[in-house]
CSV table of C-alpha atoms in Angstrom, one decimal:
chain,number,residue,atom,x,y,z
U,1019,UNK,CA,0.6,0.2,-0.1
U,1020,UNK,CA,1.2,3.0,-0.7
U,1021,UNK,CA,0.9,5.8,2.1
U,1022,UNK,CA,1.4,10.1,1.9
U,1023,UNK,CA,2.0,12.3,4.7
U,1024,UNK,CA,-0.5,12.5,7.5
U,1025,UNK,CA,-0.9,15.2,9.0
U,1026,UNK,CA,-2.2,15.1,13.1
U,1027,UNK,CA,-2.5,18.8,14.2
U,1028,UNK,CA,-3.2,21.3,12.2
U,1029,UNK,CA,-4.4,25.1,11.9
U,1030,UNK,CA,-5.5,25.4,8.9
U,1031,UNK,CA,-6.1,23.6,5.2
U,1032,UNK,CA,-6.7,23.8,1.2
U,1033,UNK,CA,-5.4,23.0,-2.0
U,1034,UNK,CA,-2.2,23.7,-0.7
U,1035,UNK,CA,-1.8,20.1,1.6
U,1036,UNK,CA,-2.4,18.1,-1.7
U,1037,UNK,CA,0.1,19.6,-3.0
U,1038,UNK,CA,2.6,18.8,-0.5
U,1039,UNK,CA,2.0,15.5,-0.6
U,1040,UNK,CA,0.1,15.4,2.6
U,1041,UNK,CA,-3.2,13.1,1.7
U,1042,UNK,CA,-5.0,13.7,5.8
U,1043,UNK,CA,-5.1,16.2,7.5
U,1044,UNK,CA,-6.2,15.9,10.5
U,1045,UNK,CA,-7.8,19.8,11.7
U,1046,UNK,CA,-8.3,20.9,15.0
U,1047,UNK,CA,-10.2,23.6,16.9
U,1048,UNK,CA,-9.5,26.3,19.6
U,1049,UNK,CA,-12.5,28.0,20.0
U,1050,UNK,CA,-16.3,26.6,19.8
U,1051,UNK,CA,-16.1,29.5,16.7
U,1052,UNK,CA,-14.0,27.8,14.6
U,1053,UNK,CA,-16.2,23.9,14.6
U,1054,UNK,CA,-18.6,25.1,11.6
U,1055,UNK,CA,-15.0,26.7,9.4
U,1056,UNK,CA,-13.8,23.3,10.2
U,1057,UNK,CA,-17.1,21.5,9.1
U,1058,UNK,CA,-17.5,23.3,6.1
U,1059,UNK,CA,-13.7,22.1,5.1
U,1060,UNK,CA,-14.1,18.7,5.5
U,1061,UNK,CA,-17.8,19.4,3.1
U,1062,UNK,CA,-15.5,21.0,0.4
U,1063,UNK,CA,-12.9,18.3,1.1
U,1064,UNK,CA,-13.7,15.2,2.0
U,1065,UNK,CA,-11.2,12.9,1.2
U,1066,UNK,CA,-8.2,15.0,2.7
U,1067,UNK,CA,-10.1,16.8,5.8
U,1068,UNK,CA,-10.4,15.2,9.4
U,1069,UNK,CA,-12.2,16.6,11.4
U,1070,UNK,CA,-11.7,17.5,14.6
U,1071,UNK,CA,-13.7,19.8,17.6
U,1072,UNK,CA,-12.9,20.9,20.9
U,1073,UNK,CA,-11.9,23.7,23.2
U,1074,UNK,CA,-8.1,24.5,24.1
U,1075,UNK,CA,-6.7,25.2,27.3
U,1076,UNK,CA,-6.4,29.0,26.3
U,1077,UNK,CA,-9.2,30.8,25.1
U,1078,UNK,CA,-9.9,34.1,23.4
U,1079,UNK,CA,-6.0,34.2,21.7
U,1080,UNK,CA,-4.2,32.5,24.6
U,1081,UNK,CA,-5.4,35.5,26.7
U,1082,UNK,CA,-7.3,33.6,29.3
U,1083,UNK,CA,-7.4,29.9,30.5
U,1084,UNK,CA,-10.1,27.9,29.2
U,1085,UNK,CA,-13.3,27.7,31.4
U,1086,UNK,CA,-16.7,25.4,32.3
U,1087,UNK,CA,-19.2,28.1,31.1
U,1088,UNK,CA,-16.8,27.5,27.8
U,1089,UNK,CA,-18.0,24.1,27.1
U,1090,UNK,CA,-22.3,25.3,26.9
U,1091,UNK,CA,-22.4,26.1,23.2
U,1092,UNK,CA,-19.6,23.1,22.4
U,1093,UNK,CA,-21.3,20.3,24.1
U,1094,UNK,CA,-24.2,20.2,22.0
U,1095,UNK,CA,-21.8,20.4,18.9
U,1096,UNK,CA,-19.8,17.1,19.7
U,1097,UNK,CA,-22.7,15.0,20.1
U,1098,UNK,CA,-24.5,16.6,16.6
U,1099,UNK,CA,-22.0,16.1,14.7
U,1100,UNK,CA,-20.1,13.2,16.3
U,1101,UNK,CA,-20.2,10.8,12.7
U,1102,UNK,CA,-17.8,13.3,11.3
U,1103,UNK,CA,-16.2,13.9,14.0
U,1104,UNK,CA,-12.1,12.2,14.0
U,1105,UNK,CA,-11.2,13.1,17.3
U,1106,UNK,CA,-11.7,15.0,20.2
U,1107,UNK,CA,-9.4,18.2,20.1
U,1108,UNK,CA,-7.4,20.6,20.6
U,1109,UNK,CA,-8.0,20.0,24.3
U,1110,UNK,CA,-5.5,19.9,27.5
U,1111,UNK,CA,-3.4,21.7,29.5
U,1112,UNK,CA,-1.4,24.5,29.0
U,1113,UNK,CA,0.3,25.7,32.7
U,1114,UNK,CA,2.8,28.0,32.1
U,1115,UNK,CA,2.6,30.4,34.3
U,1116,UNK,CA,1.6,33.5,32.7
U,1117,UNK,CA,-1.0,31.5,30.5
U,1118,UNK,CA,-2.4,30.2,33.7
U,1119,UNK,CA,-0.9,32.3,36.8
U,1120,UNK,CA,-3.4,31.4,39.3
U,1121,UNK,CA,-4.8,28.4,40.6
U,1122,UNK,CA,-8.4,28.9,39.9
U,1123,UNK,CA,-6.9,28.8,36.0
U,1124,UNK,CA,-5.1,24.9,36.1
U,1125,UNK,CA,-9.0,23.5,38.4
U,1126,UNK,CA,-10.8,25.5,35.4
U,1127,UNK,CA,-8.2,23.7,32.5
U,1128,UNK,CA,-8.6,20.6,34.6
U,1129,UNK,CA,-12.5,20.3,34.8
U,1130,UNK,CA,-12.8,21.2,31.1
U,1131,UNK,CA,-10.6,18.6,30.0
U,1132,UNK,CA,-11.7,15.5,32.1
U,1133,UNK,CA,-15.0,16.8,30.6
U,1134,UNK,CA,-14.4,16.8,26.5
U,1135,UNK,CA,-12.3,13.4,28.3
U,1136,UNK,CA,-15.9,11.8,29.4
U,1137,UNK,CA,-17.4,12.7,25.8
U,1138,UNK,CA,-15.2,11.1,23.6
U,1139,UNK,CA,-14.9,8.2,25.7
U,1140,UNK,CA,-18.7,8.3,25.4
U,1141,UNK,CA,-18.2,8.9,21.9
U,1142,UNK,CA,-16.0,6.4,21.2
U,1143,UNK,CA,-13.5,8.6,20.0
U,1144,UNK,CA,-9.7,9.5,20.0
U,1145,UNK,CA,-8.4,12.8,21.9
U,1146,UNK,CA,-6.0,15.2,20.7
U,1147,UNK,CA,-4.2,16.5,23.4
U,1148,UNK,CA,-2.1,19.9,24.4
U,1149,UNK,CA,0.7,19.5,27.2
U,1150,UNK,CA,2.1,22.5,27.2
U,1151,UNK,CA,4.3,23.1,31.1
U,1152,UNK,CA,1.9,20.2,32.0
U,1153,UNK,CA,3.3,17.3,30.5
U,1154,UNK,CA,3.7,14.7,33.5
U,1155,UNK,CA,0.0,16.0,35.1
U,1156,UNK,CA,-1.5,15.6,31.7
U,1157,UNK,CA,-0.7,12.3,30.9
U,1158,UNK,CA,-1.9,11.1,34.8
U,1159,UNK,CA,-5.0,12.8,33.7
U,1160,UNK,CA,-5.1,10.6,30.6
U,1161,UNK,CA,-4.8,7.6,32.5
U,1162,UNK,CA,-6.6,7.8,35.7
U,1163,UNK,CA,-9.3,8.5,33.2
U,1164,UNK,CA,-9.4,5.5,31.2
U,1165,UNK,CA,-8.2,6.8,27.9
U,1166,UNK,CA,-6.3,4.8,25.4
U,1167,UNK,CA,-6.3,6.1,22.2
U,1168,UNK,CA,-4.2,10.0,22.6
U,1169,UNK,CA,-2.1,11.8,20.2
U,1170,UNK,CA,-0.1,14.6,23.0
U,1171,UNK,CA,1.2,16.8,20.4
U,1172,UNK,CA,4.1,19.0,20.0
U,1173,UNK,CA,5.0,17.2,23.2
U,1174,UNK,CA,8.3,18.6,25.0
U,1175,UNK,CA,8.6,16.7,28.3
U,1176,UNK,CA,11.2,14.5,29.8
U,1177,UNK,CA,11.3,11.2,28.3
U,1178,UNK,CA,10.4,9.9,30.7
U,1179,UNK,CA,7.4,11.2,31.7
U,1180,UNK,CA,7.0,9.8,27.3
U,1181,UNK,CA,7.5,6.8,28.2
U,1182,UNK,CA,4.6,6.5,31.0
U,1183,UNK,CA,2.8,7.5,28.1
U,1184,UNK,CA,4.1,5.0,25.8
U,1185,UNK,CA,3.4,2.1,28.7
U,1186,UNK,CA,-0.7,3.7,28.4
U,1187,UNK,CA,-0.8,3.4,24.2
U,1188,UNK,CA,-0.8,6.9,23.9
U,1189,UNK,CA,1.0,8.2,20.8
U,1190,UNK,CA,3.5,11.5,20.4
U,1191,UNK,CA,3.5,14.1,17.1
U,1192,UNK,CA,6.2,16.4,16.4
U,1193,UNK,CA,5.9,19.4,14.5
U,1194,UNK,CA,8.8,21.5,12.3
U,1195,UNK,CA,10.3,23.4,15.2
U,1196,UNK,CA,12.2,20.6,16.2
U,1197,UNK,CA,14.7,20.9,13.2
U,1198,UNK,CA,16.0,24.3,14.8
U,1199,UNK,CA,17.5,22.6,17.6
U,1200,UNK,CA,18.6,19.3,19.4
U,1201,UNK,CA,16.4,19.8,22.0
U,1202,UNK,CA,14.1,17.4,22.0
U,1203,UNK,CA,16.2,14.5,20.2
U,1204,UNK,CA,16.8,12.4,22.6
U,1205,UNK,CA,13.4,12.3,23.8
U,1206,UNK,CA,13.0,11.4,20.3
U,1207,UNK,CA,15.2,9.4,20.0
U,1208,UNK,CA,13.4,6.8,22.7
U,1209,UNK,CA,9.9,6.8,21.3
U,1210,UNK,CA,9.5,3.6,19.2
U,1211,UNK,CA,8.8,4.8,16.4
U,1212,UNK,CA,5.1,2.7,16.5
U,1213,UNK,CA,4.5,5.8,19.4
U,1214,UNK,CA,5.8,8.6,16.7
U,1215,UNK,CA,3.3,10.8,14.2
U,1216,UNK,CA,3.7,14.4,12.0
U,1217,UNK,CA,2.4,17.1,12.6
U,1218,UNK,CA,3.0,20.7,11.4
U,1219,UNK,CA,1.1,22.6,14.2
U,1220,UNK,CA,0.4,25.1,10.6
U,1221,UNK,CA,0.6,27.1,10.2
U,1222,UNK,CA,2.5,27.7,13.9
U,1223,UNK,CA,5.7,26.2,15.2
U,1224,UNK,CA,7.7,25.8,11.6
U,1225,UNK,CA,10.8,25.9,10.5
U,1226,UNK,CA,11.9,29.4,11.5
U,1227,UNK,CA,9.2,30.9,14.3
U,1228,UNK,CA,8.9,34.1,12.1
U,1229,UNK,CA,7.5,33.4,9.2
U,1230,UNK,CA,3.8,31.0,8.8
U,1231,UNK,CA,3.9,27.4,8.6
U,1232,UNK,CA,3.5,25.9,5.5
U,1233,UNK,CA,2.1,22.1,4.6
U,1234,UNK,CA,5.3,21.2,3.2
U,1235,UNK,CA,7.5,21.3,6.2
U,1236,UNK,CA,5.8,18.5,6.8
U,1237,UNK,CA,8.7,16.7,4.9
U,1238,UNK,CA,10.8,18.5,7.1
U,1239,UNK,CA,9.9,16.7,10.5
U,1240,UNK,CA,9.9,13.4,8.7
U,1241,UNK,CA,14.1,13.7,7.7
U,1242,UNK,CA,15.1,15.0,11.2
U,1243,UNK,CA,13.3,12.3,13.1
U,1244,UNK,CA,14.9,9.8,10.3
U,1245,UNK,CA,18.0,10.9,11.6
U,1246,UNK,CA,17.7,11.3,14.9
U,1247,UNK,CA,16.4,7.5,14.8
U,1248,UNK,CA,19.0,6.5,11.8
U,1249,UNK,CA,16.2,5.5,9.9
U,1250,UNK,CA,15.2,6.3,6.5
U,1251,UNK,CA,12.7,9.1,6.2
U,1252,UNK,CA,10.7,6.7,3.5
U,1253,UNK,CA,11.0,4.3,6.9
U,1254,UNK,CA,9.6,7.3,9.2
U,1255,UNK,CA,6.8,8.2,6.1
U,1256,UNK,CA,5.1,4.9,6.3
U,1257,UNK,CA,5.2,4.0,10.2
U,1258,UNK,CA,3.7,7.2,11.1
U,1259,UNK,CA,0.9,7.3,8.2
U,1260,UNK,CA,0.1,3.5,9.6
U,1261,UNK,CA,0.2,4.7,13.6
U,1262,UNK,CA,-2.5,7.8,12.4
U,1263,UNK,CA,-4.2,5.3,10.5
U,1264,UNK,CA,-4.8,3.6,13.8
U,1265,UNK,CA,-5.0,6.0,16.1
U,1266,UNK,CA,-7.8,7.9,13.6
U,1267,UNK,CA,-9.6,4.7,12.5
U,1268,UNK,CA,-12.7,7.1,11.1
U,1269,UNK,CA,-10.4,9.0,8.7
U,1270,UNK,CA,-10.8,8.8,4.9
U,1271,UNK,CA,-8.0,8.5,2.7
U,1272,UNK,CA,-7.0,7.1,-0.4
U,1273,UNK,CA,-3.6,5.5,0.3
């Protein structure tokens, strides 16, 4: 079987992905106002866009932590569109001090995260997870809530924490930003390839932090992971695509 790239976590979608060799785009949301846009894109590109709906731990462009009231508008839409969704996401925790300065912020984020995990379990969907400055508690929460299918995107925790996630069956994805330096090489080395996926997180987390990330850059993270692991880019492309399809079984693709 011929495998193309699977971008497991992205915030934009258009024909430029197909030109970059991306066969499937797992499109996540951050706020409820984005839900319709992602669903519309899936209608336009049904063989390319695989929609996820979710509330990011930071809202209003990162100005505040999510709170339980934000779920009021989102929850009915999860159920309304359950048949179209391939996952719940982007959800998770962000304990960066300047983003979630108070204990109340962290409690609100955790409450909303757990509620969305509950929805994912009820709908039998995997989750697409954010874990900035909260790697250990995010993985602990996933395990405590009985989650078995999760992608921890742009993971930057310690290798020992990642391996706890590996033991739980979770997958980890890395964007082109990992090519900027070697800070996460040890992490990538220790996570088995069978637990790794590719992402661009476009338009953020590109090779140059000051430039818009583009779909074609998915090949950069593929090549970097291959170099770190001493494998061919073709092997990494194929295995990560297989991993993605295992994690997101509802993905429609012509691979």
